[in-house]
PDB file of C-alpha atoms in Angstrom:
ATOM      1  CA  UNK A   1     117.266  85.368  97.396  1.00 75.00           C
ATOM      2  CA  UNK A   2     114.971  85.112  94.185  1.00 95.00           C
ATOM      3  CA  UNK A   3     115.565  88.188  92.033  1.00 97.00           C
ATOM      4  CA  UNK A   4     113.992  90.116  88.747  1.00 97.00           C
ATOM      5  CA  UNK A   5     115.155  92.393  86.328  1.00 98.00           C
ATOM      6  CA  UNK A   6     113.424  95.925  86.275  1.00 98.00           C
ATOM      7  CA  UNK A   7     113.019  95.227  82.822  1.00 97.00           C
ATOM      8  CA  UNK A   8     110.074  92.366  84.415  1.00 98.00           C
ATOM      9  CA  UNK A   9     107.529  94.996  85.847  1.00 98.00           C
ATOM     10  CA  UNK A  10     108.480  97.855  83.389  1.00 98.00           C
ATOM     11  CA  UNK A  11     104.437  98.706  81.978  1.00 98.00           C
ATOM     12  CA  UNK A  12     102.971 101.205  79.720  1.00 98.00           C
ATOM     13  CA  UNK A  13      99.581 103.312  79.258  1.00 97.00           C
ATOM     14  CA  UNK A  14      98.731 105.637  76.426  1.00 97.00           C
ATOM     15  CA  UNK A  15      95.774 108.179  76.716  1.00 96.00           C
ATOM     16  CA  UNK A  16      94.359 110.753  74.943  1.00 95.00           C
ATOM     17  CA  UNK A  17      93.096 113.820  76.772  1.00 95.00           C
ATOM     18  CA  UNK A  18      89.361 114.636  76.128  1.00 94.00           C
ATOM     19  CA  UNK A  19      87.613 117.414  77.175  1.00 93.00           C
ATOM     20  CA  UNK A  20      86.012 115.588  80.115  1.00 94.00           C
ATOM     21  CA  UNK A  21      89.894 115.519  81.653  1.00 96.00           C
ATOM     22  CA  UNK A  22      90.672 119.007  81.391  1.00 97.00           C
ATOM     23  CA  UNK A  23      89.934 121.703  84.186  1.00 96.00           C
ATOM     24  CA  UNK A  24      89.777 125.449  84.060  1.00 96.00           C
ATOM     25  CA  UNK A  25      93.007 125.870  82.315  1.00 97.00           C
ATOM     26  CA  UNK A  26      92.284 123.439  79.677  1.00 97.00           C
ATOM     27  CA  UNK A  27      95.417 120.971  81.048  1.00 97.00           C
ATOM     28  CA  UNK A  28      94.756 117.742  82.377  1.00 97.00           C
ATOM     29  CA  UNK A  29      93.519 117.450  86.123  1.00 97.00           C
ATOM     30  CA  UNK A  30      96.117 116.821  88.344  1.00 96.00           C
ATOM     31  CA  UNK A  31      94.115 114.369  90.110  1.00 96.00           C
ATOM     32  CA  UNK A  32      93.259 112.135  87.019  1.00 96.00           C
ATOM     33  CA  UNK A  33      96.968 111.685  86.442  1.00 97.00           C
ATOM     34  CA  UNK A  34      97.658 110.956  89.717  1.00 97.00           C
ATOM     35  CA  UNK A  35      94.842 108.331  89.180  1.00 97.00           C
ATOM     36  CA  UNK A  36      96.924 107.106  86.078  1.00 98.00           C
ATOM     37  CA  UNK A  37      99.794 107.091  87.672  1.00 98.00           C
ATOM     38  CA  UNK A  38      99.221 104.780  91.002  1.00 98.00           C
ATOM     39  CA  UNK A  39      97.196 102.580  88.494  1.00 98.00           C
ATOM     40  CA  UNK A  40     100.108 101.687  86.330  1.00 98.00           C
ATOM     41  CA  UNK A  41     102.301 101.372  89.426  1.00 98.00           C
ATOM     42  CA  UNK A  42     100.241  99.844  91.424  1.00 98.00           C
ATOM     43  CA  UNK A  43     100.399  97.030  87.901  1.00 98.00           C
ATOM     44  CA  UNK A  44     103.913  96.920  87.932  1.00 98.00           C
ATOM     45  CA  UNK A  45     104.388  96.391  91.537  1.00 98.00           C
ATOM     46  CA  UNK A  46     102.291  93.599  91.052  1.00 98.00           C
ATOM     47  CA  UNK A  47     104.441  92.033  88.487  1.00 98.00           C
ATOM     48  CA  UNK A  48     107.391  92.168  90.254  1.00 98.00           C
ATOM     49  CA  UNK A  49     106.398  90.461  93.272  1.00 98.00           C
ATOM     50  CA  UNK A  50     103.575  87.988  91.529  1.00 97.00           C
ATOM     51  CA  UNK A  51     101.223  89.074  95.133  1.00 97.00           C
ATOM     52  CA  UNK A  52      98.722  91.308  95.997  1.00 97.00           C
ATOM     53  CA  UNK A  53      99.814  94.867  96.951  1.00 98.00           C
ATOM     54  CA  UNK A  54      98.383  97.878  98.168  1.00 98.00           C
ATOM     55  CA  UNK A  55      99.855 101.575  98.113  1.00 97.00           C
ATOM     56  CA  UNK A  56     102.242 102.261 101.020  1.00 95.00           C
ATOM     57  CA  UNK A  57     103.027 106.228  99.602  1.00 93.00           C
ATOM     58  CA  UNK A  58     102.533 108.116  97.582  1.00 95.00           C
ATOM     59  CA  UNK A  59     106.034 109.658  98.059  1.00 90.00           C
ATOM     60  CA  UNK A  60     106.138 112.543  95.044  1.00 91.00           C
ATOM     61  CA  UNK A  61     104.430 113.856  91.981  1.00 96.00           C
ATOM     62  CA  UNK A  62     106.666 116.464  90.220  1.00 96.00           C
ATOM     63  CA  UNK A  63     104.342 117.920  87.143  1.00 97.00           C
ATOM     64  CA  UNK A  64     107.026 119.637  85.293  1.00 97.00           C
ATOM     65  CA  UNK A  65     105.049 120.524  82.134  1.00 97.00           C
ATOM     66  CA  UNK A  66     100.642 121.234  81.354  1.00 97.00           C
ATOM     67  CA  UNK A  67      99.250 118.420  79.496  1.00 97.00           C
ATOM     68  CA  UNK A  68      97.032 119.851  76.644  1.00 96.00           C
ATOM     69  CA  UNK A  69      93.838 118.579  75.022  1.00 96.00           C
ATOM     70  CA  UNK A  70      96.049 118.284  72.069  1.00 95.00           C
ATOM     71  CA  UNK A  71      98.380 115.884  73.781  1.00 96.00           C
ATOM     72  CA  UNK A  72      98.663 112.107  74.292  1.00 97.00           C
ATOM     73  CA  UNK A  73      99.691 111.007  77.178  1.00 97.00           C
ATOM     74  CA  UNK A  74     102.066 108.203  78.288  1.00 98.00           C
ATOM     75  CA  UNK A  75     103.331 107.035  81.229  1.00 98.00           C
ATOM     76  CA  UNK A  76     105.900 104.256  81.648  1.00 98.00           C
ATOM     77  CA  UNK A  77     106.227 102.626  84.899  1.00 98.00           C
ATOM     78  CA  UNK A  78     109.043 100.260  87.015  1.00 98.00           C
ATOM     79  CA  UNK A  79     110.403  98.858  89.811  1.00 98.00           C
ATOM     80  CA  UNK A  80     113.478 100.690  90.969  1.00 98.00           C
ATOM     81  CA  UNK A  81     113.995  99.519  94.213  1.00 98.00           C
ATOM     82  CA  UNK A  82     113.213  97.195  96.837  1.00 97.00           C
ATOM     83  CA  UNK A  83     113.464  96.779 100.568  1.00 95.00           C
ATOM     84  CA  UNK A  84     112.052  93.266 102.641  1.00 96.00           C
ATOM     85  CA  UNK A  85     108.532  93.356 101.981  1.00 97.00           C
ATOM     86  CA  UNK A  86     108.203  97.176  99.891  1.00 97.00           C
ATOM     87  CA  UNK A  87     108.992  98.270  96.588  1.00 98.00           C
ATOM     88  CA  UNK A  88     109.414 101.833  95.277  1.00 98.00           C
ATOM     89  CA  UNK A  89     107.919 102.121  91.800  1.00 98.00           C
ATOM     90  CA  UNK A  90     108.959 105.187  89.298  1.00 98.00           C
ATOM     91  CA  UNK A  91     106.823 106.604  86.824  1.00 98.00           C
ATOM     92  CA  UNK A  92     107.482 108.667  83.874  1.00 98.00           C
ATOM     93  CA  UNK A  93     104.454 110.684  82.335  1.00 98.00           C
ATOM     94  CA  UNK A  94     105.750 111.621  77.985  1.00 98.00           C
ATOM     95  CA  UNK A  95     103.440 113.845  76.300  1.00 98.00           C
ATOM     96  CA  UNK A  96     103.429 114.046  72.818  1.00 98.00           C
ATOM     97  CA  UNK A  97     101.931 116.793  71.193  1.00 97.00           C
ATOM     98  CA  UNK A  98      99.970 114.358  68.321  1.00 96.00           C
ATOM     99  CA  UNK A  99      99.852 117.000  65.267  1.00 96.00           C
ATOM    100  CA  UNK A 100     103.868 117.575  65.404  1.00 97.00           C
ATOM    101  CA  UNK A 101     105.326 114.289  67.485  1.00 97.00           C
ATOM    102  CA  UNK A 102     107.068 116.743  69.804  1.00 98.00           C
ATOM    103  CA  UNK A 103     107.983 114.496  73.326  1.00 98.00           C
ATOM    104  CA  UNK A 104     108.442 116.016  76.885  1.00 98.00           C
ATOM    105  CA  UNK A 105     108.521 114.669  80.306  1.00 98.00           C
ATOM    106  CA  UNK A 106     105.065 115.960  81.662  1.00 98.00           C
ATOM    107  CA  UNK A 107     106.071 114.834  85.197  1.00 98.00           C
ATOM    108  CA  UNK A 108     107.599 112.002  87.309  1.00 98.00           C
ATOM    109  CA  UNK A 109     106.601 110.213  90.328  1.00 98.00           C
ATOM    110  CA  UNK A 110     107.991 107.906  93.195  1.00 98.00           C
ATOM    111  CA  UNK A 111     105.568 105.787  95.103  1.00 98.00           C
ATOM    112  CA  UNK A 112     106.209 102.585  97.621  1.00 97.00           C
ATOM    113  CA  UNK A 113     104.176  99.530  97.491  1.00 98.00           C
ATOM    114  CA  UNK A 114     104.209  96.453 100.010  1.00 98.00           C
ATOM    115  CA  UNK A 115     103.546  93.070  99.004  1.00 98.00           C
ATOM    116  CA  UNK A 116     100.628  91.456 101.025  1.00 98.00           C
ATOM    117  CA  UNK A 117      99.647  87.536 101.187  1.00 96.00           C
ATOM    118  CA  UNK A 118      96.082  86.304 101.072  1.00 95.00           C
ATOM    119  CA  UNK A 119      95.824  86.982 104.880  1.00 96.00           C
ATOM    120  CA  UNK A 120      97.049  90.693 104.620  1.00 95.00           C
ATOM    121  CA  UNK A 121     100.468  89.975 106.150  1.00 97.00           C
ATOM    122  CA  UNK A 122     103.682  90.954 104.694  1.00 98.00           C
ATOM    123  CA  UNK A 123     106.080  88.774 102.409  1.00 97.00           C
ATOM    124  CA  UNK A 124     109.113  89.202 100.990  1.00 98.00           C
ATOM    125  CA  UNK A 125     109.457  90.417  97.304  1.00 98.00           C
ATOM    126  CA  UNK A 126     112.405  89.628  94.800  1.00 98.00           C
ATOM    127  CA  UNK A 127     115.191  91.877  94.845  1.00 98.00           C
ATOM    128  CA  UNK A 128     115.479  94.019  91.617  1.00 98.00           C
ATOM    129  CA  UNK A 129     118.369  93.815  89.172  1.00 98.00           C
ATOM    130  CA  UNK A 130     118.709  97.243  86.757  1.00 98.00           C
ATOM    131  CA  UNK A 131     120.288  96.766  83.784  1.00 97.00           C
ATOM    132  CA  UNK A 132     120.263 100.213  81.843  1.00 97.00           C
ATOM    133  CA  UNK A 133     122.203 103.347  82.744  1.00 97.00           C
ATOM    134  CA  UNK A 134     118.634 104.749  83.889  1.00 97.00           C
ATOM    135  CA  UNK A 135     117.600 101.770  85.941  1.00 97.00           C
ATOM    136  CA  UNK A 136     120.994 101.840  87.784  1.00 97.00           C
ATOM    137  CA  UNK A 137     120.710 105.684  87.946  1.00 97.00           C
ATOM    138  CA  UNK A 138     117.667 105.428  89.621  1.00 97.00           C
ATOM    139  CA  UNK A 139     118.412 102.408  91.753  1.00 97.00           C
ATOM    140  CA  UNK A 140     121.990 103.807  93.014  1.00 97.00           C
ATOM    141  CA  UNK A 141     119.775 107.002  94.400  1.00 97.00           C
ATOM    142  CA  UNK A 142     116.955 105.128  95.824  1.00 96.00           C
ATOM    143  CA  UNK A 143     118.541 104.368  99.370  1.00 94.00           C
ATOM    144  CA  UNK A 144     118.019 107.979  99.936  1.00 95.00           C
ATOM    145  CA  UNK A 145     114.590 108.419  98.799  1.00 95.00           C
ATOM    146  CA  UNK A 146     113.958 105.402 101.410  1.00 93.00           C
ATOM    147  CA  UNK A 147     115.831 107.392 103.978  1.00 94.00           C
ATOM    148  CA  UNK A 148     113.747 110.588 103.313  1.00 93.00           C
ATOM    149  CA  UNK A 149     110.882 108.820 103.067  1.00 92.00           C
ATOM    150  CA  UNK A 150     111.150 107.352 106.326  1.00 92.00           C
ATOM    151  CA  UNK A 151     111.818 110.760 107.785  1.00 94.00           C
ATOM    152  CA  UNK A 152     108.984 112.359 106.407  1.00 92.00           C
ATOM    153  CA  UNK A 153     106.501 108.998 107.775  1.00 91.00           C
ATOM    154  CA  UNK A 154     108.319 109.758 111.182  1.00 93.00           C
ATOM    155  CA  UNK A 155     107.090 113.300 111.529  1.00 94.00           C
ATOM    156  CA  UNK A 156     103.861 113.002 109.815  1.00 92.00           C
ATOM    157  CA  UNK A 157     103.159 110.306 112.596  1.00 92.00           C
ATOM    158  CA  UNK A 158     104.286 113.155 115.359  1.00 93.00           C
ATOM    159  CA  UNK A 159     102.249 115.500 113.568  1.00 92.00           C
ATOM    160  CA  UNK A 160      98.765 113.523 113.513  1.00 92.00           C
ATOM    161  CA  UNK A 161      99.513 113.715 117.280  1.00 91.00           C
ATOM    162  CA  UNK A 162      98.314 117.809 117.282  1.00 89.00           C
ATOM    163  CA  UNK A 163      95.438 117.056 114.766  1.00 92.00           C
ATOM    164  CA  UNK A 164      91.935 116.721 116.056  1.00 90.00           C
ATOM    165  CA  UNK A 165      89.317 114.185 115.202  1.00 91.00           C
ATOM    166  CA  UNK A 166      86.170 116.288 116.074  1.00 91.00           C
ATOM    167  CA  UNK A 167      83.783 117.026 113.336  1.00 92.00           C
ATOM    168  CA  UNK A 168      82.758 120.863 113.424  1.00 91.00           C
ATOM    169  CA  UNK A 169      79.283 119.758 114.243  1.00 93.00           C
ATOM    170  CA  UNK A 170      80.071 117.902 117.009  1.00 90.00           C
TER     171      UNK A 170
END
């Protein structure tokens, strides 16, 4: 079975937050760093497998801290685990507040890709090899994450059962 090192599909993006990215509060939209962060994960997925992949789940965004106007923001992404044909992907969002160089994780975020061929069928991706104490952290806890996360696709699938299609002006 081929393999790759976390290290392989480990990517960066730095931004700076401009007025045009802030809401109400004057902190970052939650939806543009959502937008960041499947971006960058989406790229590292990609490097891991060397296919085409598309976003399976989104399966948490924790924002922990506001990101400020005054802020940079950088998000480091990598492949933490992987099952036949999916990969979960782990993002870390670092502010740093650019007039004193104070860091803080801003939030963190687990999302699954699969790996697609030119047809839109499955393949099989490398396994992933960590190699630092936070890879293997990370990769030692993943088997529950996929448990959970199969749990929660298991009753959202019962629950679009009780939803209706109807349009109100039907």
């Amino acid at each position: 079975m081929e393999q790759r090192y976390v290290n392989e599909s480990r990517c960066y993006k730095t931004s700076r937050v401009f007025p045009t990215d802030v809401n109400n509060h004057n902190t970052l939209f939650g939806g543009k760093l959502m937008a960041y962060i499947d971006d960058i994960a989406s790229i590292s997925a990609t490097k891991h497998c060397r296919q085409m992949v598309v976003t399976a789940s989104t399966d948490s965004v924790d924002f922990l801290l506001p990101i400020r106007p005054t802020d940079s923001v950088c998000l480091e992404s990598f492949v933490t685990w992987t099952g036949r044909s999916s990969m979960e992907v782990f993002v870390k969002v670092i502010t740093e507040d650019l007039r004193t160089g104070v860091r803080h994780i801003a939030a963190t975020s687990f999302l699954t890709f699969v790996a697609l061929d030119e047809n839109g069928k499955t393949v099989t991706v490398p396994q992933v090899v960590p190699q630092t104490v936070e890879e293997k952290r990370l990769h030692e806890t993943a088997l529950h994450r996929a448990e959970m996360r199969r749990m929660r696709r298991e009753e959202s699938r019962k629950f679009a059962d009780y939803l209706t299609m109807a349009f109100p002006w039907e």
